[in-house]
Coordinates of C-alpha atoms in Angstrom, one line a residue:
M1 CA 71.5 84.3 -189.8
N2 CA 72.5 87.3 -187.7
P3 CA 76.2 87.0 -187.0
E4 CA 76.2 89.2 -183.9
P5 CA 74.4 86.7 -181.5
A6 CA 76.6 83.9 -182.8
A7 CA 79.7 86.0 -182.1
E8 CA 78.4 86.9 -178.7
T9 CA 77.7 83.2 -177.9
N10 CA 81.2 82.2 -179.1
S11 CA 82.8 84.9 -177.0
A12 CA 80.8 83.8 -173.9
A13 CA 81.9 80.2 -174.5
R14 CA 85.6 81.3 -174.7
R15 CA 85.2 83.3 -171.5
L16 CA 83.7 80.3 -169.8
R17 CA 86.5 78.0 -170.9
L18 CA 89.2 80.4 -169.9
A19 CA 87.6 81.0 -166.5
T20 CA 87.3 77.3 -165.9
L21 CA 90.9 76.6 -166.9
T22 CA 92.1 79.5 -164.7
F23 CA 89.8 78.9 -161.6
P24 CA 87.0 76.3 -161.9
P25 CA 84.7 77.9 -159.4
A26 CA 84.7 81.1 -161.6
G27 CA 83.8 79.0 -164.6
L28 CA 80.9 77.4 -162.6
W29 CA 79.6 80.9 -161.7
L30 CA 79.7 82.0 -165.3
L31 CA 78.0 78.8 -166.5
W32 CA 75.0 79.3 -164.2
R33 CA 74.7 83.0 -165.0
G34 CA 74.5 82.3 -168.7
P35 CA 71.5 81.6 -170.9
A36 CA 72.0 77.9 -171.4
S37 CA 69.3 75.4 -170.6
V38 CA 69.2 73.7 -167.2
W39 CA 70.3 70.4 -168.7
R40 CA 73.3 72.0 -170.3
K41 CA 74.2 73.7 -167.1
L42 CA 73.9 70.4 -165.2
F43 CA 76.0 68.6 -167.7
G44 CA 78.6 71.5 -167.7
T45 CA 78.7 71.4 -163.9
L46 CA 79.6 67.7 -164.0
G47 CA 82.4 68.4 -166.5
I48 CA 83.7 71.3 -164.4
G49 CA 83.6 69.1 -161.3
L50 CA 85.7 66.4 -162.9
F51 CA 88.1 69.0 -164.2
S52 CA 88.4 70.5 -160.7
L53 CA 89.8 67.2 -159.5
V54 CA 92.6 67.4 -162.1
Y55 CA 93.1 71.1 -161.3
A56 CA 93.4 70.5 -157.6
A57 CA 95.8 67.6 -158.1
A58 CA 98.0 69.8 -160.4
V59 CA 98.0 72.6 -157.8
L60 CA 99.0 70.2 -155.0
F61 CA 101.7 68.7 -157.2
L62 CA 103.2 72.2 -158.0
L63 CA 103.1 73.1 -154.3
H64 CA 104.8 69.8 -153.4
K65 CA 107.4 70.2 -156.1
F66 CA 108.3 73.9 -155.7
A67 CA 107.0 75.1 -152.3
G68 CA 107.7 72.3 -149.9
L69 CA 104.2 71.0 -149.3
R70 CA 104.2 67.4 -147.9
F71 CA 101.5 64.8 -147.4
E72 CA 101.3 62.7 -144.2
M73 CA 99.0 60.2 -142.7
Q74 CA 97.3 61.6 -139.6
G75 CA 95.0 58.7 -138.8
R76 CA 92.4 59.0 -141.5
P77 CA 92.6 56.9 -144.7
I78 CA 93.4 60.0 -146.8
P79 CA 96.8 61.7 -146.5
I80 CA 96.7 65.3 -145.2
P81 CA 98.7 68.2 -146.8
T82 CA 101.0 69.8 -144.3
W83 CA 103.9 72.4 -144.2
Q84 CA 105.3 70.9 -141.0
V85 CA 108.4 69.2 -142.2
T86 CA 111.7 68.5 -140.4
D87 CA 114.4 71.1 -141.2
Y88 CA 117.5 69.0 -140.5
A89 CA 119.9 72.0 -141.0
R90 CA 118.0 73.9 -138.3
L91 CA 118.0 70.8 -136.1
E92 CA 121.7 70.3 -136.3
K93 CA 122.4 74.0 -135.7
A94 CA 120.1 74.1 -132.7
R95 CA 121.7 71.0 -131.2
A96 CA 125.2 72.4 -131.6
E97 CA 124.1 75.6 -129.8
K98 CA 122.4 73.7 -126.9
A99 CA 124.9 70.8 -126.5
V100 CA 126.7 70.6 -123.1
P101 CA 129.5 68.2 -122.1
P102 CA 128.5 65.3 -119.8
A103 CA 131.0 66.6 -117.2
A104 CA 129.1 69.8 -116.7
P105 CA 125.5 68.9 -115.7
S106 CA 123.2 71.6 -114.4
V107 CA 122.6 72.2 -110.7
A108 CA 119.1 71.0 -111.2
T109 CA 120.4 67.8 -112.7
E110 CA 122.7 67.1 -109.8
A111 CA 119.8 67.6 -107.4
K112 CA 117.6 65.2 -109.3
T113 CA 120.2 62.4 -109.1
K114 CA 119.4 62.1 -105.4
S115 CA 115.8 61.1 -106.1
L116 CA 114.8 57.6 -107.1
P117 CA 114.1 57.2 -110.9
Y118 CA 110.3 56.9 -111.5
W119 CA 109.3 57.1 -115.2
T120 CA 111.8 54.6 -116.6
D121 CA 109.5 52.6 -118.9
F122 CA 107.2 53.2 -121.8
R123 CA 104.0 54.7 -120.4
G124 CA 105.3 54.7 -116.9
P125 CA 106.5 52.2 -114.2
N126 CA 103.8 49.6 -115.0
R127 CA 103.3 50.5 -118.7
D128 CA 99.7 51.5 -117.9
G129 CA 99.8 55.3 -118.4
H130 CA 99.3 56.0 -114.7
Y131 CA 101.3 58.7 -112.9
T132 CA 101.3 58.4 -109.1
E133 CA 104.7 59.8 -108.1
Q134 CA 103.3 63.1 -106.7
P135 CA 100.3 65.5 -107.0
I136 CA 100.2 67.6 -110.1
N137 CA 98.7 71.0 -110.8
V138 CA 95.2 70.7 -112.2
D139 CA 94.1 74.3 -111.8
W140 CA 95.2 75.5 -115.2
A141 CA 92.8 78.4 -115.2
K142 CA 94.5 80.0 -112.2
S143 CA 98.0 78.6 -112.9
P144 CA 98.7 77.3 -116.4
P145 CA 101.5 74.8 -116.9
K146 CA 104.8 76.7 -117.2
L147 CA 106.8 76.0 -120.4
L148 CA 110.4 75.2 -119.2
W149 CA 111.9 74.7 -122.7
K150 CA 111.1 73.8 -126.2
Q151 CA 113.4 72.8 -129.1
P152 CA 113.7 70.7 -132.3
V153 CA 114.0 67.0 -132.2
G154 CA 114.6 64.3 -134.8
G155 CA 112.0 62.0 -136.4
G156 CA 110.2 59.0 -135.0
Y157 CA 107.5 58.0 -132.5
A158 CA 109.5 57.3 -129.4
S159 CA 108.5 58.7 -126.0
F160 CA 110.8 59.7 -123.1
V161 CA 112.1 57.8 -120.1
V162 CA 113.6 59.9 -117.2
A163 CA 116.3 59.1 -114.6
D164 CA 119.0 61.0 -112.8
G165 CA 117.9 64.4 -114.2
L166 CA 118.1 63.2 -117.8
A167 CA 115.4 62.6 -120.3
F168 CA 116.2 59.8 -122.8
T169 CA 114.6 59.2 -126.2
L170 CA 115.3 57.7 -129.6
E171 CA 115.2 59.8 -132.8
Q172 CA 116.1 59.9 -136.5
R173 CA 118.9 62.3 -137.6
R174 CA 119.3 62.2 -141.4
D175 CA 120.5 58.6 -142.2
S176 CA 121.3 57.7 -138.5
E177 CA 119.3 56.7 -135.5
A178 CA 120.4 58.5 -132.3
V179 CA 119.8 57.5 -128.7
T180 CA 119.9 60.8 -126.9
A181 CA 120.0 62.2 -123.4
Y182 CA 118.8 65.7 -122.5
D183 CA 119.1 67.7 -119.3
I184 CA 115.5 67.8 -118.1
A185 CA 116.0 71.2 -116.5
T186 CA 117.3 73.0 -119.6
G187 CA 116.6 70.8 -122.6
R188 CA 120.2 70.9 -123.6
E189 CA 121.7 67.8 -125.2
V190 CA 124.1 65.9 -122.8
W191 CA 125.0 63.1 -125.1
A192 CA 124.0 61.3 -128.3
H193 CA 124.9 57.8 -129.5
S194 CA 124.4 57.6 -133.2
Y195 CA 124.7 54.8 -135.8
L196 CA 123.8 54.4 -139.4
A197 CA 120.2 53.1 -139.6
R198 CA 117.1 54.5 -141.2
F199 CA 113.6 53.0 -141.3
N200 CA 111.0 54.7 -143.6
E201 CA 107.6 53.7 -144.9
W202 CA 105.2 56.0 -146.8
M203 CA 102.3 56.0 -144.3
G204 CA 104.0 56.6 -141.0
G205 CA 107.1 58.2 -142.3
E206 CA 110.7 57.7 -141.1
G207 CA 112.3 57.1 -137.8
P208 CA 112.3 54.5 -135.0
R209 CA 109.1 53.6 -133.2
T210 CA 110.1 52.2 -129.8
T211 CA 110.9 54.0 -126.5
P212 CA 114.2 53.2 -124.7
T213 CA 114.0 51.5 -121.2
W214 CA 116.2 52.7 -118.3
H215 CA 117.2 50.2 -115.6
E216 CA 120.0 50.4 -112.9
G217 CA 122.0 53.0 -114.8
K218 CA 121.7 51.3 -118.2
L219 CA 119.7 52.3 -121.2
Y220 CA 118.2 49.6 -123.5
S221 CA 117.3 50.8 -127.0
L222 CA 115.7 48.9 -129.9
G223 CA 115.8 50.7 -133.2
G224 CA 113.6 50.6 -136.2
T225 CA 116.0 48.4 -138.2
G226 CA 116.6 45.8 -135.4
Q227 CA 119.7 47.4 -133.7
F228 CA 119.4 46.5 -130.0
R229 CA 121.9 48.4 -127.9
C230 CA 122.8 48.8 -124.2
L231 CA 124.3 52.1 -123.2
E232 CA 125.7 53.6 -120.0
A233 CA 122.9 56.0 -119.2
A234 CA 125.1 58.7 -117.7
T235 CA 127.5 59.0 -120.6
G236 CA 126.1 57.2 -123.6
K237 CA 129.0 54.7 -123.8
L238 CA 128.1 51.6 -125.7
L239 CA 128.2 48.5 -123.5
W240 CA 127.0 45.8 -125.9
Q241 CA 124.8 45.4 -129.0
H242 CA 122.9 42.9 -131.1
D243 CA 121.3 42.8 -134.5
V244 CA 118.0 41.0 -133.6
F245 CA 117.1 40.3 -137.2
A246 CA 120.3 38.6 -138.3
E247 CA 120.8 36.7 -135.0
N248 CA 117.3 35.4 -134.6
S249 CA 116.2 34.6 -138.2
C250 CA 113.5 37.4 -138.2
S251 CA 112.4 40.1 -140.5
N252 CA 111.1 43.5 -139.8
L253 CA 107.4 44.4 -139.5
F254 CA 105.7 46.6 -142.1
F255 CA 105.6 49.6 -139.7
A256 CA 108.9 48.6 -138.0
L257 CA 109.6 47.1 -134.5
S258 CA 107.5 49.1 -132.1
A259 CA 107.7 47.2 -128.8
S260 CA 109.9 48.7 -126.1
P261 CA 112.5 46.4 -124.3
L262 CA 111.3 45.0 -121.0
V263 CA 113.6 44.2 -118.0
V264 CA 112.5 41.2 -116.0
E265 CA 114.8 40.4 -113.1
D266 CA 118.2 39.5 -114.6
K267 CA 117.0 39.5 -118.2
V268 CA 116.0 42.1 -120.8
L269 CA 113.3 41.0 -123.3
V270 CA 112.7 42.2 -126.9
L271 CA 110.2 41.3 -129.7
A272 CA 112.2 40.6 -132.8
G273 CA 109.6 40.9 -135.6
E274 CA 108.4 38.1 -137.8
P275 CA 110.3 34.7 -137.5
L276 CA 111.6 33.2 -140.7
G277 CA 112.2 29.5 -141.1
R278 CA 112.6 26.8 -138.5
D279 CA 115.1 28.7 -136.3
G280 CA 113.1 32.0 -136.1
R281 CA 111.7 33.2 -132.8
M282 CA 109.8 36.3 -131.8
L283 CA 110.6 36.7 -128.1
I284 CA 114.3 37.1 -127.3
A285 CA 115.8 37.2 -123.8
Y286 CA 119.3 38.6 -123.0
D287 CA 121.3 38.9 -119.9
K288 CA 120.7 42.5 -118.8
V289 CA 124.3 43.0 -117.8
S290 CA 126.5 41.1 -120.2
G291 CA 124.1 41.1 -123.2
A292 CA 124.6 37.3 -123.6
P293 CA 121.6 35.6 -125.3
A294 CA 119.7 33.6 -122.6
W295 CA 116.7 32.1 -124.4
K296 CA 114.3 32.6 -127.3
A297 CA 110.7 31.5 -127.7
L298 CA 107.5 31.8 -129.8
E299 CA 107.3 31.2 -133.5
A300 CA 104.5 33.7 -134.1
K301 CA 104.8 37.1 -135.8
A302 CA 105.0 40.0 -133.3
A303 CA 102.5 42.8 -133.2
Y304 CA 103.2 46.5 -132.3
A305 CA 102.3 46.6 -128.6
S306 CA 104.9 46.4 -125.9
P307 CA 105.1 43.4 -123.5
M308 CA 103.9 43.9 -119.9
L309 CA 104.8 42.1 -116.7
V310 CA 101.6 41.5 -114.7
T311 CA 100.0 39.1 -112.2
L312 CA 96.7 37.6 -113.3
A313 CA 94.8 34.8 -111.7
G314 CA 97.6 34.5 -109.1
E315 CA 100.3 33.9 -111.8
R316 CA 103.1 36.3 -112.6
Q317 CA 103.3 36.4 -116.4
L318 CA 104.0 38.5 -119.5
L319 CA 101.2 39.9 -121.6
L320 CA 102.2 40.3 -125.2
H321 CA 100.6 40.4 -128.5
S322 CA 101.4 38.4 -131.6
A323 CA 99.8 39.3 -134.9
S324 CA 96.9 37.0 -134.2
H325 CA 96.7 36.4 -130.4
L326 CA 97.1 37.9 -127.0
L327 CA 99.4 35.6 -125.1
G328 CA 100.1 35.0 -121.5
V329 CA 103.8 34.0 -121.3
S330 CA 106.1 32.7 -118.6
P331 CA 108.8 35.3 -117.9
V332 CA 111.2 32.5 -117.0
D333 CA 111.5 30.7 -120.4
G334 CA 109.0 32.3 -122.7
K335 CA 106.6 29.4 -122.7
A336 CA 103.0 30.3 -123.7
L337 CA 100.6 29.7 -120.7
W338 CA 97.4 30.7 -122.6
R339 CA 96.3 32.5 -125.7
F340 CA 93.2 34.4 -126.9
P341 CA 92.5 35.0 -130.6
W342 CA 92.9 38.7 -131.4
H343 CA 93.6 39.8 -134.9
V344 CA 93.4 43.4 -136.2
E345 CA 93.2 44.3 -139.8
F346 CA 96.7 44.7 -141.3
D347 CA 98.1 43.0 -138.1
N348 CA 97.9 46.5 -136.5
T349 CA 97.6 45.5 -132.8
I350 CA 99.0 48.7 -131.2
A351 CA 97.1 49.4 -128.0
Q352 CA 98.4 48.0 -124.7
P353 CA 96.2 45.5 -122.8
I354 CA 94.4 47.0 -119.8
V355 CA 94.4 45.0 -116.6
T356 CA 91.0 45.7 -114.9
G357 CA 91.0 43.2 -112.0
T358 CA 92.9 40.3 -110.4
N359 CA 91.9 38.1 -113.3
R360 CA 90.4 40.5 -115.8
L361 CA 91.6 42.6 -118.7
V362 CA 90.4 44.5 -121.7
L363 CA 91.7 44.7 -125.2
S364 CA 91.0 47.4 -127.8
A365 CA 92.0 48.2 -131.4
G366 CA 91.0 50.4 -134.2
Y367 CA 90.3 49.5 -137.9
G368 CA 86.7 48.6 -137.0
T369 CA 87.7 46.1 -134.3
G370 CA 86.5 47.5 -131.0
A371 CA 87.0 46.2 -127.5
V372 CA 86.6 43.0 -125.6
G373 CA 86.6 42.2 -121.9
L374 CA 88.3 39.0 -120.8
E375 CA 88.4 36.8 -117.6
L376 CA 91.3 34.5 -117.0
Q377 CA 90.5 31.3 -115.2
R378 CA 92.8 28.6 -113.9
T379 CA 91.9 25.0 -114.8
D380 CA 93.5 21.6 -114.3
K381 CA 95.1 22.0 -117.6
G382 CA 96.4 25.5 -117.1
F383 CA 94.5 28.8 -118.0
T384 CA 91.7 29.7 -120.2
A385 CA 90.7 33.2 -121.3
Q386 CA 86.9 33.6 -121.5
E387 CA 85.1 36.5 -123.3
R388 CA 82.8 38.5 -120.9
W389 CA 81.7 41.3 -123.3
R390 CA 82.5 42.7 -126.7
N391 CA 81.5 45.9 -128.5
K392 CA 82.8 48.6 -130.8
F393 CA 82.5 51.5 -128.4
L394 CA 86.2 51.8 -127.8
K395 CA 88.5 51.6 -130.8
N396 CA 92.1 52.5 -129.7
K397 CA 94.0 53.0 -132.9
F398 CA 97.4 54.5 -132.2
T399 CA 96.8 54.9 -128.5
S400 CA 96.0 53.0 -125.3
S401 CA 93.4 53.6 -122.6
V402 CA 93.7 54.1 -118.9
L403 CA 91.7 52.6 -116.0
H404 CA 90.3 54.8 -113.2
G405 CA 87.6 54.0 -110.6
G406 CA 86.4 50.9 -112.5
H407 CA 86.0 52.8 -115.7
L408 CA 88.1 52.9 -118.9
Y409 CA 89.0 56.3 -120.5
G410 CA 90.4 56.3 -124.0
L411 CA 90.1 57.5 -127.5
D412 CA 87.5 55.8 -129.7
E413 CA 89.4 56.6 -132.9
D414 CA 89.7 60.4 -132.1
I415 CA 86.8 61.0 -129.7
L416 CA 87.2 60.5 -125.9
V417 CA 85.0 57.8 -124.4
C418 CA 84.2 56.4 -121.0
L419 CA 83.3 52.7 -120.6
D420 CA 82.3 50.6 -117.6
A421 CA 85.2 48.2 -117.3
E422 CA 83.0 45.5 -115.8
T423 CA 80.2 45.4 -118.4
G424 CA 81.6 47.3 -121.4
E425 CA 78.7 49.7 -121.2
R426 CA 79.4 53.1 -122.7
R427 CA 78.9 55.9 -120.2
W428 CA 79.6 58.9 -122.5
K429 CA 81.4 59.9 -125.7
D430 CA 82.5 63.5 -126.3
G431 CA 85.3 65.8 -127.3
R432 CA 87.6 65.5 -130.3
Y433 CA 91.3 65.0 -129.6
G434 CA 92.7 63.7 -132.8
Y435 CA 94.9 60.5 -132.8
G436 CA 96.6 61.5 -129.5
Q437 CA 97.7 59.8 -126.3
V438 CA 96.1 59.6 -122.8
L439 CA 97.8 59.7 -119.4
L440 CA 96.1 59.5 -116.0
A441 CA 97.3 61.7 -113.0
N442 CA 95.4 63.0 -109.9
G443 CA 92.1 61.7 -111.2
H444 CA 92.5 63.7 -114.4
L445 CA 93.3 62.8 -118.0
L446 CA 96.3 64.5 -119.6
I447 CA 95.6 64.2 -123.3
L448 CA 98.4 65.0 -125.8
C449 CA 96.2 65.7 -128.9
G450 CA 97.0 64.5 -132.4
D451 CA 97.8 68.1 -133.4
G452 CA 100.1 68.7 -130.4
D453 CA 97.7 70.5 -128.1
L454 CA 97.6 69.5 -124.5
A455 CA 94.2 69.0 -122.8
L456 CA 93.1 68.5 -119.2
V457 CA 89.9 66.5 -118.6
Q458 CA 88.4 65.3 -115.4
A459 CA 88.1 61.5 -115.2
L460 CA 84.4 61.4 -114.4
P461 CA 82.1 58.4 -115.2
D462 CA 78.9 60.4 -115.6
R463 CA 80.0 63.3 -117.9
H464 CA 82.8 64.8 -120.1
V465 CA 84.4 67.8 -118.5
E466 CA 87.3 69.4 -120.3
L467 CA 88.9 71.9 -118.0
A468 CA 91.6 73.4 -120.3
R469 CA 93.4 73.1 -123.5
L470 CA 96.6 74.8 -124.6
P471 CA 99.1 74.6 -127.5
A472 CA 102.1 72.5 -126.6
I473 CA 103.9 71.5 -129.8
K474 CA 103.1 71.8 -133.5
G475 CA 102.5 69.1 -136.0
K476 CA 101.2 65.5 -136.1
T477 CA 101.7 64.0 -132.6
W478 CA 101.4 60.3 -132.0
N479 CA 104.2 60.1 -129.3
H480 CA 103.2 59.3 -125.8
P481 CA 103.9 61.9 -123.1
A482 CA 106.1 61.2 -120.1
L483 CA 105.8 62.6 -116.6
A484 CA 108.4 62.5 -113.9
G485 CA 109.1 64.8 -110.9
G486 CA 106.1 66.9 -112.0
K487 CA 107.8 67.6 -115.4
L488 CA 105.7 66.7 -118.4
L489 CA 107.7 65.9 -121.5
V490 CA 106.1 65.8 -124.9
R491 CA 107.5 65.4 -128.4
N492 CA 106.7 64.5 -132.0
A493 CA 108.9 64.1 -135.1
I494 CA 109.6 67.9 -135.2
E495 CA 109.9 69.3 -131.8
M496 CA 109.8 68.6 -128.1
A497 CA 108.9 70.5 -125.0
C498 CA 108.9 70.3 -121.2
F499 CA 106.2 71.8 -118.9
D500 CA 106.1 72.1 -115.2
L501 CA 103.0 70.5 -113.8
S502 CA 104.2 70.4 -110.1
A503 CA 101.4 71.2 -107.6
K504 CA 102.0 74.6 -106.0

């Protein structure tokens, strides 16, 4: 036997192994350039493919361990690697530099206090994502939105409410939750009310999920660990507080309490999670001034959508989701008037109901659920909710849709879709926007995309027309935008920004 070919074969095998260990694609290239049979090459390709999985996992682990790479859920079942992480030292330094005392508001803030507050609730005055306060600029090609300010913000998925020249939100700062107020003209922090509380779960990350509610000079805030607080909106002074879990025999939800407080006449209502035992209740009412408990109702587990005050079939009522039903509830005592079965996988009912007529509404959810159109009818025994249509054309996952001109506009997972609200017929589906949020203003859709971009789309039932898209903030963005006085406020768990959308 000639030793030279054997030595050459062994050398080639060593080169192949070394190349594969160093960089698997290089090993694959050498394998297919070599003289081996096709079957050996196919078998070797399979082996290199399996090794590549181990190789990739090792690289990601090293980047995570030594270079700061993180993994976050961005809507898909598989976590996405990202370098966008919160730098708390930078946050605290930036806040210290921007902080201003409450006694020295800006001139713009003083001017704003003379106007009536408008965007004081989650998703606007009616919690429906509609902005009707004043016309906005929709000619972004000629006059792009002007960035007024941008700065770091703490973690969580809260949105903003706006009143008296201040923008209020709820954020995570290290091991504390902070209810915060910012000068809407400058972005400078005016006050922060902090307390030890930290919610965290591996899929959504850390931080509170709810948006505060402003009402008659008071701010109502429900944190991720059940801390319900009423603050003086101008100064951040604590007026009263409750621990909704301890006081109402409830436990937290897997993704934390996510329903914003709702003020109804002289009461403020909160959803307290999952009732435990005979004394547990989900819907809790407090006196909005004194904070004294008024009544509690409903033994079902709460979902993640916020309660809404509406009038359907001639009856003023609350719409709220439990983990298994949509409920029509009396705002006087919390008694259930009617219920419709609505269960989403993992109890993830997140999207708000959409009122489409005097006695009609639409529900939507992701996780393969789809949408359903309902008609509420009054009977001798009360109310019944009858299904009019059902399909899987609109799957709101972390977002809610809006109604315009008899049509629904919303994200089917991450693609924009238009449905006929009467029949459920899909009119069109186009444009990818990630797991973002939709707001309606001036017959246009303002879409805060899942990656922080801001898009402007005409709300047309016959076609998809995106007019413009621009970068707003960076990183995963599931927080709903807020719009007041022509100023658009956007945020995620890393940064926030304010744009001027006032019509020129």
